[in-house]
CSV table of C-alpha atoms in Angstrom, one decimal:
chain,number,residue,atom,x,y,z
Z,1,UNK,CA,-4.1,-13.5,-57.3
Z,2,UNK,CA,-2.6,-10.3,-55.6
Z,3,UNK,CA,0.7,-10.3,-53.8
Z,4,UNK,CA,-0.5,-10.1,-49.9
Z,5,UNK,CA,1.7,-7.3,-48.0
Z,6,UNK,CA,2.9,-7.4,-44.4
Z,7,UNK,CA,2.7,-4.8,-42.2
Z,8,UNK,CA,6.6,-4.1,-40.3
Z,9,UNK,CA,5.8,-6.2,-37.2
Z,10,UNK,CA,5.0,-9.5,-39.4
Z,11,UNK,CA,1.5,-9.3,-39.3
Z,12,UNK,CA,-0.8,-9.4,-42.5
Z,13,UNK,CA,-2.2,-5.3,-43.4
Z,14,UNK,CA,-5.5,-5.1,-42.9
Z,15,UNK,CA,-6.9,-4.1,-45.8
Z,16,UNK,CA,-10.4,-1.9,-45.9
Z,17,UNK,CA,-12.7,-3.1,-49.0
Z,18,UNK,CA,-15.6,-0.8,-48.3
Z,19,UNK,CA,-16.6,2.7,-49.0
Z,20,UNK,CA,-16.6,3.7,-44.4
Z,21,UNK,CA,-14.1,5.8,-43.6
Z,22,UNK,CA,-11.7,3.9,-40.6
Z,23,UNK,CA,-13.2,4.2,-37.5
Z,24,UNK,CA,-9.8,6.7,-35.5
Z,25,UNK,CA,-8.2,5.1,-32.9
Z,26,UNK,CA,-8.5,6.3,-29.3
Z,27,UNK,CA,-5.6,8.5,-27.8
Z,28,UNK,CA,-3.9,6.1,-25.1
Z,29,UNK,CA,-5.1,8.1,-21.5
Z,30,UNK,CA,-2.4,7.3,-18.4
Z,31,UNK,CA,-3.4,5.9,-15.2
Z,32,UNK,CA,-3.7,8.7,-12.4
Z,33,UNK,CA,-2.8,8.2,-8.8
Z,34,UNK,CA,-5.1,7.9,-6.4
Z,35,UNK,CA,-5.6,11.1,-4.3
Z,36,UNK,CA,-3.1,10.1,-1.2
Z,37,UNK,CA,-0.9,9.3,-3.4
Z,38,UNK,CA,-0.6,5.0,-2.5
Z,39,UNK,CA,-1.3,3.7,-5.0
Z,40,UNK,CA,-1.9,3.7,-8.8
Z,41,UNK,CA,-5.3,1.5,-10.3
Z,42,UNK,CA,-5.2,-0.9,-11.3
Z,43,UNK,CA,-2.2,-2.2,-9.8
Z,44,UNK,CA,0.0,-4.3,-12.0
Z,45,UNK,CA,3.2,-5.8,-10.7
Z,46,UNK,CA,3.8,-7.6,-7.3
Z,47,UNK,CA,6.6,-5.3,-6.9
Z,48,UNK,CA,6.5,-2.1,-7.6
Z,49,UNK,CA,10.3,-0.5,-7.9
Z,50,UNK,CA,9.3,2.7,-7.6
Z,51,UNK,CA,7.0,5.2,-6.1
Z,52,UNK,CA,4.0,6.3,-7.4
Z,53,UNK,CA,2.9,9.1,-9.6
Z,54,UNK,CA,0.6,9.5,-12.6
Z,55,UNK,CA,1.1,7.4,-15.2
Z,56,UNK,CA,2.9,4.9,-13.2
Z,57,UNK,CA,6.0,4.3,-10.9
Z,58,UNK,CA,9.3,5.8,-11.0
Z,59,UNK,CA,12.8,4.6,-9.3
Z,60,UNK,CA,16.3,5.7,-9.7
Z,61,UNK,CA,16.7,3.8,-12.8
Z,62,UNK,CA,13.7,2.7,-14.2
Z,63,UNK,CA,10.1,4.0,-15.2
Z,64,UNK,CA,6.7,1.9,-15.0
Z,65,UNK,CA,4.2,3.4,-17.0
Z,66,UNK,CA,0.5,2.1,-17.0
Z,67,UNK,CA,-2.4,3.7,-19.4
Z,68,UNK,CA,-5.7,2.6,-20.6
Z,69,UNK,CA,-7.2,3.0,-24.1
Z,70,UNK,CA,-11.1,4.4,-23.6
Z,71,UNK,CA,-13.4,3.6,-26.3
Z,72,UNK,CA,-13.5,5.1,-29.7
Z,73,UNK,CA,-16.7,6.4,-31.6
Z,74,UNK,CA,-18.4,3.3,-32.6
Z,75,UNK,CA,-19.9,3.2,-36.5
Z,76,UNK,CA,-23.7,4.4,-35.8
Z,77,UNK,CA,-25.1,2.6,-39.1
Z,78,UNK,CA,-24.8,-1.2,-37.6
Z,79,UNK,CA,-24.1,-2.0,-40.7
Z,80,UNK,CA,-23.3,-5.9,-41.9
Z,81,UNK,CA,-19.8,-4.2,-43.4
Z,82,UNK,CA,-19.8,-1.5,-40.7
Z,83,UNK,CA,-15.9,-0.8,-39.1
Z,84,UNK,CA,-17.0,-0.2,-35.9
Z,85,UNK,CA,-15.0,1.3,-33.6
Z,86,UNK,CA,-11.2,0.2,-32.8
Z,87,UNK,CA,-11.3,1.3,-29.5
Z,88,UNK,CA,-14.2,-1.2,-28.2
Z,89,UNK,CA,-11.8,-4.1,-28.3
Z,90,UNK,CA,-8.4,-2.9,-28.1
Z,91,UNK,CA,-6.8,-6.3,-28.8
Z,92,UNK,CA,-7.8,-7.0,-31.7
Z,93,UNK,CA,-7.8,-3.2,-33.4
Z,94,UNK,CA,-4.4,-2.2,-31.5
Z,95,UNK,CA,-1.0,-4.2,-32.1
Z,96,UNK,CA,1.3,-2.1,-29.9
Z,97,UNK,CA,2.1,1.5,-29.4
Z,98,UNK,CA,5.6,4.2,-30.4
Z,99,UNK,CA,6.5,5.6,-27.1
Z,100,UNK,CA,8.6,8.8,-27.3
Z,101,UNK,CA,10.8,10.3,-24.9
Z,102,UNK,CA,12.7,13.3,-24.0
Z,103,UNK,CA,14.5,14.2,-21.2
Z,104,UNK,CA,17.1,17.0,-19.2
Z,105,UNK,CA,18.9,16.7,-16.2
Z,106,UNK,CA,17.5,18.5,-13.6
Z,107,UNK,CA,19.6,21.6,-12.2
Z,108,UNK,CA,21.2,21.7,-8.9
Z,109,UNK,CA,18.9,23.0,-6.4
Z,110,UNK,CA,19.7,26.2,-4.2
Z,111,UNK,CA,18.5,29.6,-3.3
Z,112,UNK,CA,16.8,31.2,-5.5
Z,113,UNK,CA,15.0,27.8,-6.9
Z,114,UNK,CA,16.3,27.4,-11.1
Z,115,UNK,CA,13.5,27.5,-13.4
Z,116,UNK,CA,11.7,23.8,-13.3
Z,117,UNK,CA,13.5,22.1,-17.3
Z,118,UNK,CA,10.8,21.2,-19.9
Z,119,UNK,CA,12.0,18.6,-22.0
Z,120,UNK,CA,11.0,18.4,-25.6
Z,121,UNK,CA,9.5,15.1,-26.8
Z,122,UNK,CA,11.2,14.5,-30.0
Z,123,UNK,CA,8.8,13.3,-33.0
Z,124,UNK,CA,10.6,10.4,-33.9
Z,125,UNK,CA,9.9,7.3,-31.6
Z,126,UNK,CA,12.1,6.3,-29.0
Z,127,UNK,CA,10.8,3.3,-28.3
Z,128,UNK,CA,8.0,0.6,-30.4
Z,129,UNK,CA,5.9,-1.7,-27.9
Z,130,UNK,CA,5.3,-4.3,-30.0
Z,131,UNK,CA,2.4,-5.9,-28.0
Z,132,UNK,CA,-1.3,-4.3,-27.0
Z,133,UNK,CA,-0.2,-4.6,-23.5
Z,134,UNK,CA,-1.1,-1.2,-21.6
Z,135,UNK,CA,1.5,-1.4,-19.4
Z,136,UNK,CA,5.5,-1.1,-19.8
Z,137,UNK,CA,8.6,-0.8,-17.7
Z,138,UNK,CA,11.0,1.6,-19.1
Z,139,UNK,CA,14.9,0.9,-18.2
Z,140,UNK,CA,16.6,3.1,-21.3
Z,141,UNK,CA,15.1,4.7,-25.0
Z,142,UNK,CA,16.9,5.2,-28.3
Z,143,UNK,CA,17.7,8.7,-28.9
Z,144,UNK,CA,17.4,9.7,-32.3
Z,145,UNK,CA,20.5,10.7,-34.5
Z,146,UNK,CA,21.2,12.5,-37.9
Z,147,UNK,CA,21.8,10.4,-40.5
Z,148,UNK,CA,24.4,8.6,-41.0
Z,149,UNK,CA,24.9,8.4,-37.8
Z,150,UNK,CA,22.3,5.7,-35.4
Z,151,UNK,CA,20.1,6.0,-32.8
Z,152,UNK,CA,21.7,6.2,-29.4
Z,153,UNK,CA,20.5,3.8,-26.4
Z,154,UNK,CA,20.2,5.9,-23.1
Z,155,UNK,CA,19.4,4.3,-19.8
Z,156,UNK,CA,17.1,6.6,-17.4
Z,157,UNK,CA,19.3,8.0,-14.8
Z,158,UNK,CA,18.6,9.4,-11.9
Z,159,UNK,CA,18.1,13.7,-11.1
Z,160,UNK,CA,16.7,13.2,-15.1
Z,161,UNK,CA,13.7,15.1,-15.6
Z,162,UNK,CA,11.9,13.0,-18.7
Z,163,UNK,CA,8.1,14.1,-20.6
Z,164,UNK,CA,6.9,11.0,-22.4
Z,165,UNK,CA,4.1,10.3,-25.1
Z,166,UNK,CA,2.3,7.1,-26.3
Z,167,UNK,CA,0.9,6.7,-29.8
Z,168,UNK,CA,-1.0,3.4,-30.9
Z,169,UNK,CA,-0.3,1.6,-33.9
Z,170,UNK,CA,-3.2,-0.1,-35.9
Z,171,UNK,CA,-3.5,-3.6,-37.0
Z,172,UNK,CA,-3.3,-1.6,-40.5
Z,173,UNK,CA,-0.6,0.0,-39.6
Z,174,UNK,CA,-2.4,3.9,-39.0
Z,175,UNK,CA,-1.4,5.5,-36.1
Z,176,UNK,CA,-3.7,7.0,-33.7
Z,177,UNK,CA,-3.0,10.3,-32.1
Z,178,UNK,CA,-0.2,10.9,-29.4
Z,179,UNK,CA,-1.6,11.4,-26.0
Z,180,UNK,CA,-1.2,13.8,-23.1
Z,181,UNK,CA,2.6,14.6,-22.2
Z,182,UNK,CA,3.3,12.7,-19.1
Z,183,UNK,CA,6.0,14.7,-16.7
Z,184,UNK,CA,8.4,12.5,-14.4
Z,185,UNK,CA,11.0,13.3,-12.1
Z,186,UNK,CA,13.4,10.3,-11.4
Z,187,UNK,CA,14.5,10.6,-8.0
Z,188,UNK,CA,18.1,11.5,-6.9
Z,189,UNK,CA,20.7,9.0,-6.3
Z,190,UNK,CA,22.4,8.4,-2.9
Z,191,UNK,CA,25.9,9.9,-3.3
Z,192,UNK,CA,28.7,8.1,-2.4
Z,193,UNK,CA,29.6,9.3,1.1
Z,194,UNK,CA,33.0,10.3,1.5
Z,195,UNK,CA,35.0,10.7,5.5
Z,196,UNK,CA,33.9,13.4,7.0
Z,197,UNK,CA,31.1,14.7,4.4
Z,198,UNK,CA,27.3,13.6,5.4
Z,199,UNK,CA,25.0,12.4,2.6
Z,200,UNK,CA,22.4,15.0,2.0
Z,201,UNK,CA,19.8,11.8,2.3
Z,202,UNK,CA,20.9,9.0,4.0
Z,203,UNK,CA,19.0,6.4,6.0
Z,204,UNK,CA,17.8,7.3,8.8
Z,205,UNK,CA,18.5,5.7,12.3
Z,206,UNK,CA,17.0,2.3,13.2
Z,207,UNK,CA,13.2,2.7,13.9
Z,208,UNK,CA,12.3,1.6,17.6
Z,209,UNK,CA,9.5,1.6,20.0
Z,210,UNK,CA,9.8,5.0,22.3
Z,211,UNK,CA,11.1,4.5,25.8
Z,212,UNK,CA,8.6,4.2,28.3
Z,213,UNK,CA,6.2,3.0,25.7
Z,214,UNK,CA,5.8,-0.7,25.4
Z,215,UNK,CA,5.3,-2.8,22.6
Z,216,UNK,CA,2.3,-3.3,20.4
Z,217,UNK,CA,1.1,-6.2,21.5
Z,218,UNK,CA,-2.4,-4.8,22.3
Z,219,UNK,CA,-5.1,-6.4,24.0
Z,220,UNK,CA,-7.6,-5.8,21.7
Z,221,UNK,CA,-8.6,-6.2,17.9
Z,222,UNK,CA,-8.3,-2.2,17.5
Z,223,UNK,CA,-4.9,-1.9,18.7
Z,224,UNK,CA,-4.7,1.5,18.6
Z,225,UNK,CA,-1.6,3.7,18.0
Z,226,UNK,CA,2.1,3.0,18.4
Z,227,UNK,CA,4.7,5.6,18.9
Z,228,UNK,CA,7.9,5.4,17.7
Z,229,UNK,CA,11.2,7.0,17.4
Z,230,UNK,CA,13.8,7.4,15.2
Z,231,UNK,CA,17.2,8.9,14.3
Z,232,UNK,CA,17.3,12.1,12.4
Z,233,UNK,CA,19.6,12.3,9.0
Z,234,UNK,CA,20.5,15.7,7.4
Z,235,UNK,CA,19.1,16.6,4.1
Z,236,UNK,CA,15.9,15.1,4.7
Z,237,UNK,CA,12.5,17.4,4.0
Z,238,UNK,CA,10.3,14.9,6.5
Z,239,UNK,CA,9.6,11.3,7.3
Z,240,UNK,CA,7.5,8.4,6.0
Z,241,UNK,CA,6.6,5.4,8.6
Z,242,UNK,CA,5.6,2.5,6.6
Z,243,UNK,CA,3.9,-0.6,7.6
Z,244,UNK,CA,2.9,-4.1,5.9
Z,245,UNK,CA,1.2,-7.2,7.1
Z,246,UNK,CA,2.6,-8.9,4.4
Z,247,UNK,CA,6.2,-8.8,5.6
Z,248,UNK,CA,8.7,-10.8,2.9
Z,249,UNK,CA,12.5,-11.0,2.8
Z,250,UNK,CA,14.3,-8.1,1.3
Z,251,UNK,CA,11.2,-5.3,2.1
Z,252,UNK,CA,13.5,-3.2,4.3
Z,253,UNK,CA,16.3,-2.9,1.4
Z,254,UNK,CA,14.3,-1.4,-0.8
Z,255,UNK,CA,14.2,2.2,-1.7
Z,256,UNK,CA,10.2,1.8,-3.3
Z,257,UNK,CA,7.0,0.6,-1.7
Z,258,UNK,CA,6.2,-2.8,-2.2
Z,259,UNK,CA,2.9,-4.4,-3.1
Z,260,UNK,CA,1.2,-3.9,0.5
Z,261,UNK,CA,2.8,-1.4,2.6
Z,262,UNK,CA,0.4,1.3,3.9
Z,263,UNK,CA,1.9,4.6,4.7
Z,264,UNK,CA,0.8,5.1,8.6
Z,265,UNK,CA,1.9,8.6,9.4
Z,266,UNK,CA,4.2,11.6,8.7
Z,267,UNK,CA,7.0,13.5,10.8
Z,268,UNK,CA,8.2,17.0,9.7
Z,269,UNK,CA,12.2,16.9,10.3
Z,270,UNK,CA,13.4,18.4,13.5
Z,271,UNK,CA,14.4,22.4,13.6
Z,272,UNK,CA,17.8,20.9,14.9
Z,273,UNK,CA,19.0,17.2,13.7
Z,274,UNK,CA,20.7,16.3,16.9
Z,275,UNK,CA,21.5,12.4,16.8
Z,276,UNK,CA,21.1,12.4,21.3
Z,277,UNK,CA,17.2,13.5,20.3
Z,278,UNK,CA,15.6,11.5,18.1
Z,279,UNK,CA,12.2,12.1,16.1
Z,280,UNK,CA,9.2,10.9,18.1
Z,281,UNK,CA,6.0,10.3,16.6
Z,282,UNK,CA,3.0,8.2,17.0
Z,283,UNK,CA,1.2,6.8,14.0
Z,284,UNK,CA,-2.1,5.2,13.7
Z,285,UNK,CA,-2.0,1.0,13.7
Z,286,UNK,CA,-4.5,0.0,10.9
Z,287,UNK,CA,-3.5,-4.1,11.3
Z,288,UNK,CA,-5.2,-6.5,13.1
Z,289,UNK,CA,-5.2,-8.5,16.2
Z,290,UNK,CA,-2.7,-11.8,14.8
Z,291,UNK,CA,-1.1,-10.1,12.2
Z,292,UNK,CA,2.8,-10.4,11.2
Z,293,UNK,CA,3.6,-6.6,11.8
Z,294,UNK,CA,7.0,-5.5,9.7
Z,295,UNK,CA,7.1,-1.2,10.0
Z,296,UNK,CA,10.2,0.4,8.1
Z,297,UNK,CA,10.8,4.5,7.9
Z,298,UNK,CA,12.9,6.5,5.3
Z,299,UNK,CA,13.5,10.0,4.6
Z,300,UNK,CA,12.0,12.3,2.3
Z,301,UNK,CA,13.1,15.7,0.0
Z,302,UNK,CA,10.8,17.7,-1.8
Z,303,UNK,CA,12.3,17.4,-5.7
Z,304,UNK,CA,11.0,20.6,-8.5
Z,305,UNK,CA,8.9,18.5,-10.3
Z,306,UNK,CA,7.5,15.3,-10.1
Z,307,UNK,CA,7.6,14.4,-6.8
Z,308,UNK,CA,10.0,13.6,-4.2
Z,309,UNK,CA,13.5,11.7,-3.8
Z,310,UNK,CA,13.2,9.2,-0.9
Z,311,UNK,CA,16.3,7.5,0.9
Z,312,UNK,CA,16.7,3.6,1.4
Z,313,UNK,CA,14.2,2.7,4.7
Z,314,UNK,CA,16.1,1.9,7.6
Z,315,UNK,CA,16.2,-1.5,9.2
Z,316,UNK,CA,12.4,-2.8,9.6
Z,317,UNK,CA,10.6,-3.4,13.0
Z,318,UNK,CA,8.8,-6.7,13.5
Z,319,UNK,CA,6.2,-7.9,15.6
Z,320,UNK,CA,3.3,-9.6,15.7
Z,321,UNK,CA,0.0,-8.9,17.4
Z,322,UNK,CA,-1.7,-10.8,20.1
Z,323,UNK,CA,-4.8,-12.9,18.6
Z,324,UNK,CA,-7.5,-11.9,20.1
Z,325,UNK,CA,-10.8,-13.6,21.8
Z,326,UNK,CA,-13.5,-13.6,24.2
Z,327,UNK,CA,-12.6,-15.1,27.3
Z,328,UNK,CA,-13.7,-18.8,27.9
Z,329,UNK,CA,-16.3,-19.6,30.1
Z,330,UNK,CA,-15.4,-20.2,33.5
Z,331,UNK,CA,-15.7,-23.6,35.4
Z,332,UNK,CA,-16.9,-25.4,38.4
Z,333,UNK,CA,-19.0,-22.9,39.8
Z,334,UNK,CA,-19.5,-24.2,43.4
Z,335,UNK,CA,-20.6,-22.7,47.1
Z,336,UNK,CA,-17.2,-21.7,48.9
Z,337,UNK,CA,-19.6,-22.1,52.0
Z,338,UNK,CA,-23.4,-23.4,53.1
Z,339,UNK,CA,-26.0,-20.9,51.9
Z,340,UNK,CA,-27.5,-18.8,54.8
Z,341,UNK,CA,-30.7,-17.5,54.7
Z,342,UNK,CA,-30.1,-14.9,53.2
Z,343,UNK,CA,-26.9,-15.0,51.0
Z,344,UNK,CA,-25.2,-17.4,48.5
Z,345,UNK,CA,-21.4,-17.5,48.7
Z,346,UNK,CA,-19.8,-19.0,46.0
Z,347,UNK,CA,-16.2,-19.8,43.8
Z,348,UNK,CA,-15.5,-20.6,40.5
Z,349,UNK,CA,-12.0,-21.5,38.0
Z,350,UNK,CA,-11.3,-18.9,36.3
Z,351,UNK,CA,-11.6,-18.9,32.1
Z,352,UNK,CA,-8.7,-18.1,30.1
Z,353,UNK,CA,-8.7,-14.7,27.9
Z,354,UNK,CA,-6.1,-13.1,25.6
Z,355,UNK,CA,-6.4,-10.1,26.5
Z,356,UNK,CA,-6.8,-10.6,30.8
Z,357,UNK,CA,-10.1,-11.1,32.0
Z,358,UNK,CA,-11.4,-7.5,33.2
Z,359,UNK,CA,-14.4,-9.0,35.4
Z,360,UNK,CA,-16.9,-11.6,36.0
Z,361,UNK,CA,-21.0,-11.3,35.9
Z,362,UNK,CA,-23.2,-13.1,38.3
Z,363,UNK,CA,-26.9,-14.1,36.7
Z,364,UNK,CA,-29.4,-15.2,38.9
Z,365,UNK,CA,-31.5,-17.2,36.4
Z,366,UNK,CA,-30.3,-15.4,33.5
Z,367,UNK,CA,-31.2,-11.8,35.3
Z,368,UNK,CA,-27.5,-9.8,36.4
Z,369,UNK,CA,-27.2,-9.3,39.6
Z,370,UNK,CA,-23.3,-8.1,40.2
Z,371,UNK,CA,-20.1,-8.0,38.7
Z,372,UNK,CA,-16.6,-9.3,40.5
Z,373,UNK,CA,-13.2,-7.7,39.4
Z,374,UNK,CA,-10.7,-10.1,38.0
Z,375,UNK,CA,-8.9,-12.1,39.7
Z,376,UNK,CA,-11.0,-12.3,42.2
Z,377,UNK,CA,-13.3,-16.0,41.6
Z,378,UNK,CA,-15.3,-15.3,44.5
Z,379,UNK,CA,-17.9,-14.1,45.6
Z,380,UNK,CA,-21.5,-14.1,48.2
Z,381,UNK,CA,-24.4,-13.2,46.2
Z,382,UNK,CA,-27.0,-11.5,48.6
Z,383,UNK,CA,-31.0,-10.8,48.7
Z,384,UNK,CA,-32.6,-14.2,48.9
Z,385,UNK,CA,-35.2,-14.4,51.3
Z,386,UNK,CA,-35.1,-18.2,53.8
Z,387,UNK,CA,-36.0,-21.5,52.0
Z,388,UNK,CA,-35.6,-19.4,48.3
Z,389,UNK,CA,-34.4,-21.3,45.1
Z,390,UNK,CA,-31.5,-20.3,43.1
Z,391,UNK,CA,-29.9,-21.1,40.1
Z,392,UNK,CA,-26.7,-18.6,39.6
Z,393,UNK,CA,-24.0,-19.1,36.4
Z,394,UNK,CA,-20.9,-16.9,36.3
Z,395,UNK,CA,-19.7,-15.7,32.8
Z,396,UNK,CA,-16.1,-13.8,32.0
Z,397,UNK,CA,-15.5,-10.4,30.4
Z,398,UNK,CA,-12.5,-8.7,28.1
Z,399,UNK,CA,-12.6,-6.2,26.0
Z,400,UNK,CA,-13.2,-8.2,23.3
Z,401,UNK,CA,-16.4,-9.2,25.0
Z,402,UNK,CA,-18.2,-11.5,27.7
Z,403,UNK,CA,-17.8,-15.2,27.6
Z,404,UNK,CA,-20.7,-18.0,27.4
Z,405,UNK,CA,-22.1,-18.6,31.2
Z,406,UNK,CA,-21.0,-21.6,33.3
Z,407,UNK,CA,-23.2,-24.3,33.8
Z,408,UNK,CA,-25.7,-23.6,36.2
Z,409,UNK,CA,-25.6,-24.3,40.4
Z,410,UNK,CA,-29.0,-24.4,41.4
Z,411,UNK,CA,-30.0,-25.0,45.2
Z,412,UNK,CA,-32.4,-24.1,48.1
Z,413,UNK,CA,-31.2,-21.2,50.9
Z,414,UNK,CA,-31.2,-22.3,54.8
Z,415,UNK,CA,-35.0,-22.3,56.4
Z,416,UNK,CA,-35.9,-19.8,58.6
């Protein structure tokens, strides 16, 4: 009986006993963002450390990379010893992937803009994945050496401009072909900020509510837009305002989105960064009547490839939107006076209502015939003729709708 071989990463080599050609593996495809630019599909991690771009996520010091493997060409012949195709079940036809990475610092930037660097992706693997996982984080790569001398482990850095390439390894050991070259940008770190020398992207000022504007607590499921005002910080390109219904500790100290936060409007930095005017802006409010409101704002600048560099967000914003109902339906309806003839004066308790109560109806069996402005629980219902029936209910309106009616009070007008 043979010897059985092993393949590097401890598993047995599969071995082909027929005469069918191996079916190739698929070329690894990455992940694209989505056309705003929030978010990559599918998403992956709970946090996300980074912002995103195609292919993944990338932060100061780390790079999240997601792909997908589409199917290969499967073996037409359906035969009993047929390969098939090792691209119809990843899992069990891939057992992990050489990633390869090269990388340049990125020049300073400056009038006239430096040529954009294009690193080289070297052809000796930087990195093995030894699982089928499609999905890695990325916080350093080996970079390769001459001999004698060894590989050289070398964290991603921020300013780094880095081109990277999967390849899948077999169960048997081939390897499939490299796919596209994905370009990132890391973005820039924070300098240290020395007396007297501004940041060229620092936080901006704390995020506020505009003066004269009031908070948004709206009165209504839709609650609108908010505007809001911040401090301008030199360096910055523009603005991002950011909000989450999902607030959690620690949201507003990070530099990348987290799992949730919706990007809710842009400003364009001032012609003048004056610290006595602040940037003014008013955003759309796409959160609902009840919600835990957290909104948060950073700064952004334009980077030569890649995407942008983003400061830290300055401290968050909370608050919480009013819940919402229909009013409830008003009470003891009751004559404020004997019925004339003619006329039926009446009173009612009012119904409670978040928001106010904007009016009442009067039905005259069910048919409307007028409406009282709130707060006003009065009022003497006209147009009976002498010795006529009634039977009037009240009901309360908001803007998030009109209430059930009140129970009914039913009488006779005066004779004639």
């Amino acid at each position: 009986m043979p010897t059985p071989t092993y393949a590097t990463l401890g598993e047995r080599v599969v071995r082909d006993d027929t005469d069918v050609d191996p079916v190739p593996i698929p070329t690894p495809t990455w992940y694209a963002a989505s056309a705003d630019g929030a978010v990559v599909e599918p998403p992956r991690r709970s946090v996300r450390k980074g912002d995103p771009l195609p292919g993944g996520y990338a932060a100061e010091r780390e790079i999240q990379l997601f792909w997908h493997m589409p199917p290969g060409t499967v073996d037409g012949s359906m035969a009993p010893d047929a390969l098939g195709s090792k691209g119809v079940d990843v899992v069990q036809s891939v057992r992990g992937y050489h990633v390869f990475v090269g990388s340049l610092p990125m020049p300073a930037p400056g009038p006239p803009p430096p040529p954009v660097p294009v690193p080289v992706v070297p052809s000796i693997p930087s990195l093995t994945l030894t699982t089928p996982d499609m999905e890695t984080v990325i916080g350093g790569y080996w970079v390769p050496a001459q001999a004698p001398a060894l590989p050289t482990w070398t964290p991603i850095r921020p300013s780094m401009a880095y081109a990277i390439q999967l390849q899948a390894i077999g169960l048997d050991g081939t390897l499939g072909p490299r796919s596209a070259v994905l370009q990132i940008q890391t973005p820039s770190a924070l300098p240290r900020v020395v007396y007297g020398q501004a940041a060229p992207l620092s936080t901006p000022g704390t995020l506020g509510f505009q003066r004269g504007s009031a908070a948004p607590n709206p009165a209504s499921g839709n609650p609108g837009t908010w505007d809001v005002e911040f401090n301008a910080t030199q360096g910055a390109a523009s603005y991002q305002i950011v909000g989450t219904n999902n607030p959690r500790p620690g949201m507003s100290s990070t530099i990348g989105l987290m799992e949730g936060d919706v990007l809710l409007g842009t400003a364009p930095q001032p012609a003048v960064v004056d610290s006595q005017a602040p940037v003014k802006v008013s955003v759309a409010n796409p959160f609902q009547a009840g919600d835990r409101v957290e909104l948060k704002v950073r700064a952004v600048r334009p980077e030569q490839i890649g995407g942008d560099s983003y400061s830290a967000f300055a401290g968050s914003l909370m608050t919480v939107l009013l819940r919402t109902s229909k009013p409830s339906q008003p009470t003891s309806l009751r004559l404020s006076a004997p019925a004339s003839t003619t006329s039926v004066p009446v009173t009612w308790n009012a119904g409670t209502a978040t928001p106010p109560i904007a009016e009442y109806r009067l039905y005259e069996s069910g048919v409307f015939r007028m409406r009282v402005a709130a707060p006003t629980t009065s009022a003497t219902v006209t147009g009976y003729t002498a010795g006529q029936t009634y039977k009037l209910t009240v009901t309360a309106v908001n803007t998030e709708g009109e209430s059930s009616p009140s129970s009914t009070l039913e009488g006779t007008t005066a004779p004639a």
